Amino acid sequence: SMQKQLMIIGFHRSGTSMLAQELHNAGLFIGEKLMGPHFSNIDGHYEDLDFFNFHEKILSYNNATWQYTLNQSPEIPQQCEFIMEKIIEKRNTQHLEWGFKDPR
């Protein structure tokens, strides 16, 4: 069988957390360690902290944050490619269908 992955992406405050929460409630695996609630998102962000930390490393490597856009595609260091491969390999081993949400 072949694994299926779903990326939930969108701009901040565009409903990505609500969609991720609904898909999670319907049974889609979206992570073991999810970002918790915040005053601006009381039900939680439904962001997998493995993906969050991965994206933060890429942004940091490019001297950027989620609050600013880059004028070009970010450079992805080889160590980040290795991290991503490990995350995907782990998810594919454990789940036929899985997804993640990240507004970065």
PDB file of N, CA, C and O in Angstrom, residues 19-80:
ATOM      1  N   LEU A  19      -9.586  23.628  10.450  1.00  0.00           N
ATOM      2  CA  LEU A  19      -9.572  22.507   9.513  1.00  0.00           C
ATOM      3  C   LEU A  19      -8.742  21.351  10.072  1.00  0.00           C
ATOM      4  O   LEU A  19      -9.176  20.192  10.033  1.00  0.00           O
ATOM      5  N   ALA A  20      -7.568  21.655  10.615  1.00  0.00           N
ATOM      6  CA  ALA A  20      -6.715  20.605  11.188  1.00  0.00           C
ATOM      7  C   ALA A  20      -7.416  19.919  12.351  1.00  0.00           C
ATOM      8  O   ALA A  20      -7.344  18.694  12.505  1.00  0.00           O
ATOM      9  N   GLN A  21      -8.111  20.686  13.182  1.00  0.00           N
ATOM     10  CA  GLN A  21      -8.842  20.114  14.312  1.00  0.00           C
ATOM     11  C   GLN A  21      -9.952  19.177  13.822  1.00  0.00           C
ATOM     12  O   GLN A  21     -10.114  18.078  14.352  1.00  0.00           O
ATOM     13  N   GLU A  22     -10.681  19.594  12.822  1.00  0.00           N
ATOM     14  CA  GLU A  22     -11.761  18.753  12.288  1.00  0.00           C
ATOM     15  C   GLU A  22     -11.207  17.466  11.677  1.00  0.00           C
ATOM     16  O   GLU A  22     -11.767  16.382  11.873  1.00  0.00           O
ATOM     17  N   LEU A  23     -10.109  17.559  10.926  1.00  0.00           N
ATOM     18  CA  LEU A  23      -9.501  16.366  10.338  1.00  0.00           C
ATOM     19  C   LEU A  23      -8.940  15.442  11.422  1.00  0.00           C
ATOM     20  O   LEU A  23      -9.074  14.223  11.341  1.00  0.00           O
ATOM     21  N   HIS A  24      -8.349  16.026  12.453  1.00  0.00           N
ATOM     22  CA  HIS A  24      -7.856  15.249  13.599  1.00  0.00           C
ATOM     23  C   HIS A  24      -9.023  14.526  14.275  1.00  0.00           C
ATOM     24  O   HIS A  24      -8.941  13.326  14.570  1.00  0.00           O
ATOM     25  N   ASN A  25     -10.120  15.242  14.511  1.00  0.00           N
ATOM     26  CA  ASN A  25     -11.301  14.639  15.145  1.00  0.00           C
ATOM     27  C   ASN A  25     -11.910  13.536  14.286  1.00  0.00           C
ATOM     28  O   ASN A  25     -12.526  12.604  14.804  1.00  0.00           O
ATOM     29  N   ALA A  26     -11.711  13.631  12.962  1.00  0.00           N
ATOM     30  CA  ALA A  26     -12.229  12.615  12.042  1.00  0.00           C
ATOM     31  C   ALA A  26     -11.284  11.416  11.919  1.00  0.00           C
ATOM     32  O   ALA A  26     -11.595  10.452  11.235  1.00  0.00           O
ATOM     33  N   GLY A  27     -10.118  11.501  12.586  1.00  0.00           N
ATOM     34  CA  GLY A  27      -9.222  10.356  12.616  1.00  0.00           C
ATOM     35  C   GLY A  27      -7.908  10.497  11.875  1.00  0.00           C
ATOM     36  O   GLY A  27      -7.105   9.567  11.873  1.00  0.00           O
ATOM     37  N   LEU A  28      -7.653  11.639  11.238  1.00  0.00           N
ATOM     38  CA  LEU A  28      -6.382  11.829  10.540  1.00  0.00           C
ATOM     39  C   LEU A  28      -5.281  12.102  11.562  1.00  0.00           C
ATOM     40  O   LEU A  28      -5.427  12.975  12.425  1.00  0.00           O
ATOM     41  N   PHE A  29      -4.186  11.372  11.482  1.00  0.00           N
ATOM     42  CA  PHE A  29      -3.049  11.613  12.362  1.00  0.00           C
ATOM     43  C   PHE A  29      -2.354  12.889  11.914  1.00  0.00           C
ATOM     44  O   PHE A  29      -1.949  13.003  10.759  1.00  0.00           O
ATOM     45  N   ILE A  30      -2.232  13.847  12.834  1.00  0.00           N
ATOM     46  CA  ILE A  30      -1.537  15.100  12.503  1.00  0.00           C
ATOM     47  C   ILE A  30      -0.408  15.408  13.485  1.00  0.00           C
ATOM     48  O   ILE A  30       0.120  16.512  13.475  1.00  0.00           O
ATOM     49  N   GLY A  31      -0.031  14.421  14.299  1.00  0.00           N
ATOM     50  CA  GLY A  31       1.114  14.607  15.179  1.00  0.00           C
ATOM     51  C   GLY A  31       0.888  14.091  16.576  1.00  0.00           C
ATOM     52  O   GLY A  31      -0.245  14.023  17.047  1.00  0.00           O
ATOM     53  N   GLU A  32       1.999  13.718  17.215  1.00  0.00           N
ATOM     54  CA  GLU A  32       1.942  13.263  18.608  1.00  0.00           C
ATOM     55  C   GLU A  32       2.071  14.434  19.569  1.00  0.00           C
ATOM     56  O   GLU A  32       1.417  14.477  20.602  1.00  0.00           O
ATOM     57  N   LYS A  33       2.945  15.361  19.234  1.00  0.00           N
ATOM     58  CA  LYS A  33       3.200  16.522  20.094  1.00  0.00           C
ATOM     59  C   LYS A  33       2.660  17.745  19.375  1.00  0.00           C
ATOM     60  O   LYS A  33       3.307  18.285  18.480  1.00  0.00           O
ATOM     61  N   LEU A  34       1.470  18.164  19.770  1.00  0.00           N
ATOM     62  CA  LEU A  34       0.832  19.304  19.104  1.00  0.00           C
ATOM     63  C   LEU A  34       1.007  20.573  19.924  1.00  0.00           C
ATOM     64  O   LEU A  34       1.002  20.543  21.158  1.00  0.00           O
ATOM     65  N   MET A  35       1.146  21.693  19.221  1.00  0.00           N
ATOM     66  CA  MET A  35       1.228  22.993  19.875  1.00  0.00           C
ATOM     67  C   MET A  35      -0.067  23.223  20.643  1.00  0.00           C
ATOM     68  O   MET A  35      -1.156  22.990  20.127  1.00  0.00           O
ATOM     69  N   GLY A  36       0.058  23.684  21.857  1.00  0.00           N
ATOM     70  CA  GLY A  36      -1.104  23.863  22.722  1.00  0.00           C
ATOM     71  C   GLY A  36      -1.913  25.110  22.429  1.00  0.00           C
ATOM     72  O   GLY A  36      -1.607  25.877  21.523  1.00  0.00           O
ATOM     73  N   PRO A  37      -2.948  25.307  23.235  1.00  0.00           N
ATOM     74  CA  PRO A  37      -3.815  26.472  23.072  1.00  0.00           C
ATOM     75  C   PRO A  37      -3.098  27.780  23.418  1.00  0.00           C
ATOM     76  O   PRO A  37      -2.076  27.783  24.093  1.00  0.00           O
ATOM     77  N   HIS A  38      -3.680  28.868  22.951  1.00  0.00           N
ATOM     78  CA  HIS A  38      -3.153  30.210  23.165  1.00  0.00           C
ATOM     79  C   HIS A  38      -4.365  31.126  23.283  1.00  0.00           C
ATOM     80  O   HIS A  38      -5.444  30.783  22.801  1.00  0.00           O
ATOM     81  N   PHE A  39      -4.216  32.289  23.872  1.00  0.00           N
ATOM     82  CA  PHE A  39      -5.380  33.165  24.028  1.00  0.00           C
ATOM     83  C   PHE A  39      -6.028  33.494  22.690  1.00  0.00           C
ATOM     84  O   PHE A  39      -7.228  33.715  22.599  1.00  0.00           O
ATOM     85  N   SER A  40      -5.231  33.481  21.619  1.00  0.00           N
ATOM     86  CA  SER A  40      -5.786  33.797  20.302  1.00  0.00           C
ATOM     87  C   SER A  40      -6.304  32.553  19.581  1.00  0.00           C
ATOM     88  O   SER A  40      -6.856  32.653  18.489  1.00  0.00           O
ATOM     89  N   ASN A  41      -6.128  31.384  20.202  1.00  0.00           N
ATOM     90  CA  ASN A  41      -6.540  30.128  19.578  1.00  0.00           C
ATOM     91  C   ASN A  41      -6.806  29.130  20.703  1.00  0.00           C
ATOM     92  O   ASN A  41      -5.998  28.247  20.976  1.00  0.00           O
ATOM     93  N   ILE A  42      -7.945  29.282  21.370  1.00  0.00           N
ATOM     94  CA  ILE A  42      -8.203  28.555  22.614  1.00  0.00           C
ATOM     95  C   ILE A  42      -8.337  27.042  22.444  1.00  0.00           C
ATOM     96  O   ILE A  42      -8.111  26.298  23.382  1.00  0.00           O
ATOM     97  N   ASP A  43      -8.689  26.568  21.260  1.00  0.00           N
ATOM     98  CA  ASP A  43      -8.783  25.125  21.029  1.00  0.00           C
ATOM     99  C   ASP A  43      -7.433  24.507  20.673  1.00  0.00           C
ATOM    100  O   ASP A  43      -7.307  23.297  20.565  1.00  0.00           O
ATOM    101  N   GLY A  44      -6.433  25.331  20.467  1.00  0.00           N
ATOM    102  CA  GLY A  44      -5.117  24.835  20.076  1.00  0.00           C
ATOM    103  C   GLY A  44      -4.855  25.092  18.612  1.00  0.00           C
ATOM    104  O   GLY A  44      -5.773  25.318  17.826  1.00  0.00           O
ATOM    105  N   HIS A  45      -3.591  25.042  18.250  1.00  0.00           N
ATOM    106  CA  HIS A  45      -3.190  25.331  16.876  1.00  0.00           C
ATOM    107  C   HIS A  45      -3.170  24.098  15.992  1.00  0.00           C
ATOM    108  O   HIS A  45      -3.142  24.197  14.779  1.00  0.00           O
ATOM    109  N   TYR A  46      -3.126  22.919  16.614  1.00  0.00           N
ATOM    110  CA  TYR A  46      -3.059  21.650  15.874  1.00  0.00           C
ATOM    111  C   TYR A  46      -1.863  21.628  14.926  1.00  0.00           C
ATOM    112  O   TYR A  46      -1.951  21.169  13.807  1.00  0.00           O
ATOM    113  N   GLU A  47      -0.740  22.148  15.441  1.00  0.00           N
ATOM    114  CA  GLU A  47       0.520  22.134  14.692  1.00  0.00           C
ATOM    115  C   GLU A  47       1.450  21.122  15.346  1.00  0.00           C
ATOM    116  O   GLU A  47       1.712  21.182  16.543  1.00  0.00           O
ATOM    117  N   ASP A  48       1.965  20.204  14.558  1.00  0.00           N
ATOM    118  CA  ASP A  48       2.914  19.202  15.012  1.00  0.00           C
ATOM    119  C   ASP A  48       4.230  19.906  15.340  1.00  0.00           C
ATOM    120  O   ASP A  48       4.805  20.589  14.500  1.00  0.00           O
ATOM    121  N   LEU A  49       4.706  19.732  16.573  1.00  0.00           N
ATOM    122  CA  LEU A  49       5.915  20.443  16.996  1.00  0.00           C
ATOM    123  C   LEU A  49       7.159  19.981  16.246  1.00  0.00           C
ATOM    124  O   LEU A  49       8.114  20.749  16.109  1.00  0.00           O
ATOM    125  N   ASP A  50       7.182  18.752  15.720  1.00  0.00           N
ATOM    126  CA  ASP A  50       8.312  18.316  14.896  1.00  0.00           C
ATOM    127  C   ASP A  50       8.412  19.171  13.631  1.00  0.00           C
ATOM    128  O   ASP A  50       9.488  19.622  13.248  1.00  0.00           O
ATOM    129  N   PHE A  51       7.265  19.397  12.969  1.00  0.00           N
ATOM    130  CA  PHE A  51       7.260  20.236  11.766  1.00  0.00           C
ATOM    131  C   PHE A  51       7.513  21.696  12.124  1.00  0.00           C
ATOM    132  O   PHE A  51       8.235  22.399  11.414  1.00  0.00           O
ATOM    133  N   PHE A  52       6.922  22.158  13.222  1.00  0.00           N
ATOM    134  CA  PHE A  52       7.134  23.533  13.664  1.00  0.00           C
ATOM    135  C   PHE A  52       8.630  23.790  13.880  1.00  0.00           C
ATOM    136  O   PHE A  52       9.176  24.773  13.372  1.00  0.00           O
ATOM    137  N   ASN A  53       9.287  22.911  14.641  1.00  0.00           N
ATOM    138  CA  ASN A  53      10.713  23.084  14.927  1.00  0.00           C
ATOM    139  C   ASN A  53      11.553  22.998  13.653  1.00  0.00           C
ATOM    140  O   ASN A  53      12.525  23.746  13.487  1.00  0.00           O
ATOM    141  N   PHE A  54      11.184  22.109  12.746  1.00  0.00           N
ATOM    142  CA  PHE A  54      11.876  21.985  11.466  1.00  0.00           C
ATOM    143  C   PHE A  54      11.799  23.295  10.678  1.00  0.00           C
ATOM    144  O   PHE A  54      12.801  23.819  10.195  1.00  0.00           O
ATOM    145  N   HIS A  55      10.601  23.848  10.578  1.00  0.00           N
ATOM    146  CA  HIS A  55      10.421  25.099   9.834  1.00  0.00           C
ATOM    147  C   HIS A  55      11.119  26.266  10.514  1.00  0.00           C
ATOM    148  O   HIS A  55      11.671  27.147   9.843  1.00  0.00           O
ATOM    149  N   GLU A  56      11.113  26.286  11.843  1.00  0.00           N
ATOM    150  CA  GLU A  56      11.820  27.340  12.566  1.00  0.00           C
ATOM    151  C   GLU A  56      13.323  27.287  12.281  1.00  0.00           C
ATOM    152  O   GLU A  56      13.968  28.328  12.152  1.00  0.00           O
ATOM    153  N   LYS A  57      13.890  26.089  12.172  1.00  0.00           N
ATOM    154  CA  LYS A  57      15.322  25.952  11.850  1.00  0.00           C
ATOM    155  C   LYS A  57      15.624  26.535  10.473  1.00  0.00           C
ATOM    156  O   LYS A  57      16.630  27.216  10.288  1.00  0.00           O
ATOM    157  N   ILE A  58      14.760  26.253   9.507  1.00  0.00           N
ATOM    158  CA  ILE A  58      14.968  26.798   8.160  1.00  0.00           C
ATOM    159  C   ILE A  58      14.873  28.318   8.182  1.00  0.00           C
ATOM    160  O   ILE A  58      15.705  29.017   7.593  1.00  0.00           O
ATOM    161  N   LEU A  59      13.867  28.852   8.866  1.00  0.00           N
ATOM    162  CA  LEU A  59      13.725  30.303   8.950  1.00  0.00           C
ATOM    163  C   LEU A  59      14.937  30.936   9.635  1.00  0.00           C
ATOM    164  O   LEU A  59      15.476  31.933   9.165  1.00  0.00           O
ATOM    165  N   SER A  60      15.366  30.332  10.743  1.00  0.00           N
ATOM    166  CA  SER A  60      16.522  30.852  11.466  1.00  0.00           C
ATOM    167  C   SER A  60      17.783  30.816  10.599  1.00  0.00           C
ATOM    168  O   SER A  60      18.560  31.787  10.579  1.00  0.00           O
ATOM    169  N   TYR A  61      17.976  29.738   9.873  1.00  0.00           N
ATOM    170  CA  TYR A  61      19.136  29.607   8.983  1.00  0.00           C
ATOM    171  C   TYR A  61      19.165  30.732   7.956  1.00  0.00           C
ATOM    172  O   TYR A  61      20.215  31.184   7.540  1.00  0.00           O
ATOM    173  N   ASN A  62      17.973  31.185   7.556  1.00  0.00           N
ATOM    174  CA  ASN A  62      17.848  32.248   6.560  1.00  0.00           C
ATOM    175  C   ASN A  62      17.651  33.629   7.191  1.00  0.00           C
ATOM    176  O   ASN A  62      17.247  34.573   6.512  1.00  0.00           O
ATOM    177  N   ASN A  63      17.925  33.722   8.509  1.00  0.00           N
ATOM    178  CA  ASN A  63      17.762  34.980   9.245  1.00  0.00           C
ATOM    179  C   ASN A  63      16.375  35.579   9.036  1.00  0.00           C
ATOM    180  O   ASN A  63      16.229  36.777   8.767  1.00  0.00           O
ATOM    181  N   ALA A  64      15.358  34.733   9.159  1.00  0.00           N
ATOM    182  CA  ALA A  64      13.973  35.158   8.951  1.00  0.00           C
ATOM    183  C   ALA A  64      13.105  34.623  10.094  1.00  0.00           C
ATOM    184  O   ALA A  64      13.534  33.775  10.865  1.00  0.00           O
ATOM    185  N   THR A  65      11.908  35.148  10.189  1.00  0.00           N
ATOM    186  CA  THR A  65      10.905  34.642  11.125  1.00  0.00           C
ATOM    187  C   THR A  65       9.600  34.469  10.367  1.00  0.00           C
ATOM    188  O   THR A  65       9.465  34.916   9.216  1.00  0.00           O
ATOM    189  N   TRP A  66       8.620  33.863  11.034  1.00  0.00           N
ATOM    190  CA  TRP A  66       7.324  33.648  10.391  1.00  0.00           C
ATOM    191  C   TRP A  66       6.608  34.967  10.123  1.00  0.00           C
ATOM    192  O   TRP A  66       5.692  35.023   9.311  1.00  0.00           O
ATOM    193  N   GLN A  67       7.041  36.032  10.762  1.00  0.00           N
ATOM    194  CA  GLN A  67       6.350  37.320  10.623  1.00  0.00           C
ATOM    195  C   GLN A  67       6.730  38.090   9.366  1.00  0.00           C
ATOM    196  O   GLN A  67       6.097  39.072   9.040  1.00  0.00           O
ATOM    197  N   TYR A  68       7.778  37.656   8.681  1.00  0.00           N
ATOM    198  CA  TYR A  68       8.245  38.387   7.513  1.00  0.00           C
ATOM    199  C   TYR A  68       8.403  37.448   6.335  1.00  0.00           C
ATOM    200  O   TYR A  68       8.788  36.302   6.494  1.00  0.00           O
ATOM    201  N   THR A  69       8.136  37.950   5.164  1.00  0.00           N
ATOM    202  CA  THR A  69       8.339  37.151   3.959  1.00  0.00           C
ATOM    203  C   THR A  69       9.741  37.377   3.427  1.00  0.00           C
ATOM    204  O   THR A  69      10.332  38.442   3.613  1.00  0.00           O
ATOM    205  N   LEU A  70      10.252  36.361   2.779  1.00  0.00           N
ATOM    206  CA  LEU A  70      11.557  36.470   2.142  1.00  0.00           C
ATOM    207  C   LEU A  70      11.359  36.884   0.688  1.00  0.00           C
ATOM    208  O   LEU A  70      10.348  36.560   0.073  1.00  0.00           O
ATOM    209  N   ASN A  71      12.308  37.588   0.132  1.00  0.00           N
ATOM    210  CA  ASN A  71      12.224  37.992  -1.268  1.00  0.00           C
ATOM    211  C   ASN A  71      12.564  36.851  -2.213  1.00  0.00           C
ATOM    212  O   ASN A  71      12.412  36.976  -3.420  1.00  0.00           O
ATOM    213  N   GLN A  72      13.048  35.766  -1.668  1.00  0.00           N
ATOM    214  CA  GLN A  72      13.403  34.601  -2.472  1.00  0.00           C
ATOM    215  C   GLN A  72      13.100  33.351  -1.662  1.00  0.00           C
ATOM    216  O   GLN A  72      12.849  33.430  -0.469  1.00  0.00           O
ATOM    217  N   SER A  73      13.126  32.209  -2.302  1.00  0.00           N
ATOM    218  CA  SER A  73      12.901  30.957  -1.589  1.00  0.00           C
ATOM    219  C   SER A  73      14.011  30.758  -0.567  1.00  0.00           C
ATOM    220  O   SER A  73      15.175  31.049  -0.851  1.00  0.00           O
ATOM    221  N   PRO A  74      13.661  30.257   0.614  1.00  0.00           N
ATOM    222  CA  PRO A  74      14.703  30.064   1.632  1.00  0.00           C
ATOM    223  C   PRO A  74      15.671  28.955   1.233  1.00  0.00           C
ATOM    224  O   PRO A  74      15.295  27.999   0.555  1.00  0.00           O
ATOM    225  N   GLU A  75      16.907  29.122   1.646  1.00  0.00           N
ATOM    226  CA  GLU A  75      17.890  28.066   1.442  1.00  0.00           C
ATOM    227  C   GLU A  75      17.656  27.004   2.516  1.00  0.00           C
ATOM    228  O   GLU A  75      17.456  27.333   3.688  1.00  0.00           O
ATOM    229  N   ILE A  76      17.655  25.751   2.105  1.00  0.00           N
ATOM    230  CA  ILE A  76      17.423  24.657   3.045  1.00  0.00           C
ATOM    231  C   ILE A  76      18.728  23.898   3.231  1.00  0.00           C
ATOM    232  O   ILE A  76      19.192  23.232   2.298  1.00  0.00           O
ATOM    233  N   PRO A  77      19.325  24.006   4.424  1.00  0.00           N
ATOM    234  CA  PRO A  77      20.598  23.327   4.644  1.00  0.00           C
ATOM    235  C   PRO A  77      20.420  21.809   4.635  1.00  0.00           C
ATOM    236  O   PRO A  77      19.338  21.295   4.922  1.00  0.00           O
ATOM    237  N   GLN A  78      21.492  21.109   4.310  1.00  0.00           N
ATOM    238  CA  GLN A  78      21.430  19.651   4.187  1.00  0.00           C
ATOM    239  C   GLN A  78      20.959  18.998   5.483  1.00  0.00           C
ATOM    240  O   GLN A  78      20.228  18.018   5.443  1.00  0.00           O
ATOM    241  N   GLN A  79      21.355  19.541   6.636  1.00  0.00           N
ATOM    242  CA  GLN A  79      20.923  18.944   7.894  1.00  0.00           C
ATOM    243  C   GLN A  79      19.404  18.994   8.038  1.00  0.00           C
ATOM    244  O   GLN A  79      18.797  18.094   8.598  1.00  0.00           O
ATOM    245  N   CYS A  80      18.769  20.029   7.503  1.00  0.00           N
ATOM    246  CA  CYS A  80      17.306  20.122   7.559  1.00  0.00           C
ATOM    247  C   CYS A  80      16.660  19.111   6.616  1.00  0.00           C
ATOM    248  O   CYS A  80      15.610  18.560   6.929  1.00  0.00           O
TER     249      CYS A  80
END
